[in-house]
Amino acid sequence: MLATVDRSTTLVDLPTVRRRRARAAAVPSPAAAPASPGTTADVLRIIADPRTPTYVTVFASGRRRYSYWRPIDPATGTGGCYAALPTAECDELQASGRITLGEPVVDPNRTTYRVRTAARVSQAPARPAVAPERRRVA
């Protein structure tokens, strides 16, 4: 609101500019908030679900953003939009080999990859199987 000329005695509060906190102060450091095993398991469950296509977008600045399509939930009516996944947990899963990236789709400002769970490799048994001993009948 602005004060008018004929009402010079009235004080008016003008809207002030809200100052934002520095982004570094607003976001806790990764060391302060370690990833819980439940969070990592939830992220892996979302990526493994074939009904939720998951993507990672790597921007020209190097920033990575993992997201998936959240289908509409008929019970609550929510969904039908993209939702972000925690980048730290997804990077940890990729570094450990639990998820893989598909073929890139390159735009001038970003590159997008499809994210999938890695194929399970069958592990060798701990002890080799011993063949039963055959006896000769004489």
Short mmCIF file of C-alpha atoms in Angstrom, two decimals:
data_model
loop_
_atom_site.label_atom_id
_atom_site.label_comp_id
_atom_site.label_asym_id
_atom_site.label_seq_id
_atom_site.Cartn_x
_atom_site.Cartn_y
_atom_site.Cartn_z
CA MET A 1 0.00 0.00 0.00
CA LEU A 2 1.15 3.49 -0.73
CA ALA A 3 0.32 6.54 1.35
CA THR A 4 -1.66 9.26 -0.38
CA VAL A 5 -0.62 12.92 -0.43
CA ASP A 6 -3.54 14.26 1.62
CA ARG A 7 -2.98 11.73 4.42
CA SER A 8 0.60 12.55 5.35
CA THR A 9 0.11 11.72 9.02
CA THR A 10 -0.85 8.09 8.36
CA LEU A 11 1.99 5.62 8.55
CA VAL A 12 1.81 2.79 6.12
CA ASP A 13 3.79 -0.43 6.21
CA LEU A 14 5.24 -1.04 2.81
CA PRO A 15 5.95 -4.65 1.89
CA THR A 16 9.56 -5.49 2.49
CA VAL A 17 11.74 -7.78 0.48
CA ARG A 18 12.07 -11.14 2.12
CA ARG A 19 15.63 -12.22 2.31
CA ARG A 20 16.33 -15.82 1.57
CA ARG A 21 18.81 -17.74 3.57
CA ALA A 22 21.88 -18.90 1.76
CA ARG A 23 21.29 -22.24 0.08
CA ALA A 24 24.28 -23.77 1.84
CA ALA A 25 22.79 -22.86 5.21
CA ALA A 26 19.31 -24.10 4.31
CA VAL A 27 20.42 -27.54 3.13
CA PRO A 28 22.10 -29.82 5.67
CA SER A 29 25.39 -31.32 4.62
CA PRO A 30 25.41 -34.98 3.53
CA ALA A 31 27.64 -35.85 6.48
CA ALA A 32 25.06 -34.42 8.89
CA ALA A 33 22.23 -36.54 7.49
CA PRO A 34 23.48 -40.03 6.59
CA ALA A 35 21.32 -42.19 4.38
CA SER A 36 19.29 -44.67 6.35
CA PRO A 37 19.08 -48.25 5.11
CA GLY A 38 15.30 -47.90 4.85
CA THR A 39 15.61 -44.92 2.51
CA THR A 40 18.03 -46.75 0.22
CA ALA A 41 15.75 -49.79 0.18
CA ASP A 42 12.75 -47.60 -0.70
CA VAL A 43 14.68 -45.98 -3.55
CA LEU A 44 15.71 -49.39 -4.91
CA ARG A 45 12.11 -50.63 -4.62
CA ILE A 46 10.86 -47.65 -6.66
CA ILE A 47 13.51 -48.14 -9.35
CA ALA A 48 12.82 -51.90 -9.55
CA ASP A 49 9.07 -51.39 -10.06
CA PRO A 50 8.35 -51.64 -13.81
CA ARG A 51 5.27 -49.39 -13.43
CA THR A 52 7.43 -46.42 -12.40
CA PRO A 53 9.85 -45.43 -15.17
CA THR A 54 12.89 -43.86 -13.52
CA TYR A 55 15.30 -41.42 -15.17
CA VAL A 56 18.41 -39.45 -14.29
CA THR A 57 18.97 -36.07 -15.91
CA VAL A 58 22.54 -34.77 -16.02
CA PHE A 59 22.53 -31.04 -16.69
CA ALA A 60 25.30 -29.12 -18.48
CA SER A 61 26.45 -27.75 -15.12
CA GLY A 62 27.05 -31.32 -13.88
CA ARG A 63 24.01 -31.43 -11.59
CA ARG A 64 22.26 -34.79 -11.52
CA ARG A 65 18.56 -35.29 -10.80
CA TYR A 66 16.90 -38.68 -10.39
CA SER A 67 13.14 -38.76 -10.93
CA TYR A 68 10.32 -41.18 -11.60
CA TRP A 69 6.74 -41.05 -12.78
CA ARG A 70 4.34 -41.41 -9.87
CA PRO A 71 1.12 -43.00 -11.17
CA ILE A 72 -2.29 -41.81 -9.97
CA ASP A 73 -3.45 -43.56 -6.80
CA PRO A 74 -7.20 -44.09 -7.16
CA ALA A 75 -7.70 -44.28 -3.39
CA THR A 76 -6.18 -40.87 -2.61
CA GLY A 77 -6.33 -39.19 -6.02
CA THR A 78 -2.68 -38.14 -5.74
CA GLY A 79 0.04 -38.76 -8.26
CA GLY A 80 0.13 -38.34 -12.00
CA CYS A 81 3.35 -36.34 -11.79
CA TYR A 82 7.12 -36.68 -11.69
CA ALA A 83 8.70 -37.05 -8.28
CA ALA A 84 12.36 -36.64 -7.36
CA LEU A 85 14.49 -39.29 -5.68
CA PRO A 86 17.34 -38.49 -3.27
CA THR A 87 20.45 -37.97 -5.38
CA ALA A 88 22.91 -39.16 -2.72
CA GLU A 89 21.20 -42.54 -2.31
CA CYS A 90 20.87 -43.05 -6.07
CA ASP A 91 24.54 -42.18 -6.66
CA GLU A 92 25.47 -44.63 -3.91
CA LEU A 93 23.39 -47.37 -5.57
CA GLN A 94 25.02 -46.66 -8.93
CA ALA A 95 28.53 -46.71 -7.43
CA SER A 96 27.83 -50.07 -5.80
CA GLY A 97 26.52 -51.50 -9.08
CA ARG A 98 22.92 -52.02 -7.93
CA ILE A 99 21.48 -49.75 -10.66
CA THR A 100 22.58 -49.11 -14.25
CA LEU A 101 22.00 -46.33 -16.77
CA GLY A 102 20.52 -46.95 -20.21
CA GLU A 103 21.15 -45.25 -23.53
CA PRO A 104 21.53 -41.45 -23.34
CA VAL A 105 19.08 -38.98 -24.86
CA VAL A 106 21.13 -35.83 -25.48
CA ASP A 107 19.71 -32.29 -25.52
CA PRO A 108 21.81 -29.11 -25.71
CA ASN A 109 21.44 -28.46 -21.97
CA ARG A 110 21.05 -31.93 -20.52
CA THR A 111 21.44 -35.65 -21.03
CA THR A 112 18.77 -38.07 -19.82
CA TYR A 113 19.31 -41.77 -19.04
CA ARG A 114 16.81 -44.49 -18.13
CA VAL A 115 17.67 -46.02 -14.75
CA ARG A 116 17.17 -49.74 -14.16
CA THR A 117 18.21 -52.22 -11.54
CA ALA A 118 21.29 -54.22 -12.39
CA ALA A 119 20.82 -57.84 -13.40
CA ARG A 120 21.65 -60.17 -10.56
CA VAL A 121 24.74 -62.23 -11.20
CA SER A 122 24.52 -65.73 -9.80
CA GLN A 123 27.27 -66.16 -7.26
CA ALA A 124 29.49 -69.23 -7.23
CA PRO A 125 28.76 -71.61 -4.36
CA ALA A 126 30.97 -71.20 -1.31
CA ARG A 127 32.22 -74.80 -1.56
CA PRO A 128 32.53 -76.70 -4.78
CA ALA A 129 30.19 -79.65 -4.97
CA VAL A 130 31.97 -82.94 -4.37
CA ALA A 131 31.04 -85.75 -6.71
CA PRO A 132 29.97 -88.92 -4.91
CA GLU A 133 32.64 -91.57 -4.81
CA ARG A 134 32.03 -94.53 -7.14
CA ARG A 135 33.03 -97.99 -6.11
CA ARG A 136 33.99 -100.72 -8.49
CA VAL A 137 32.17 -103.93 -8.20
CA ALA A 138 34.53 -106.77 -8.85
#
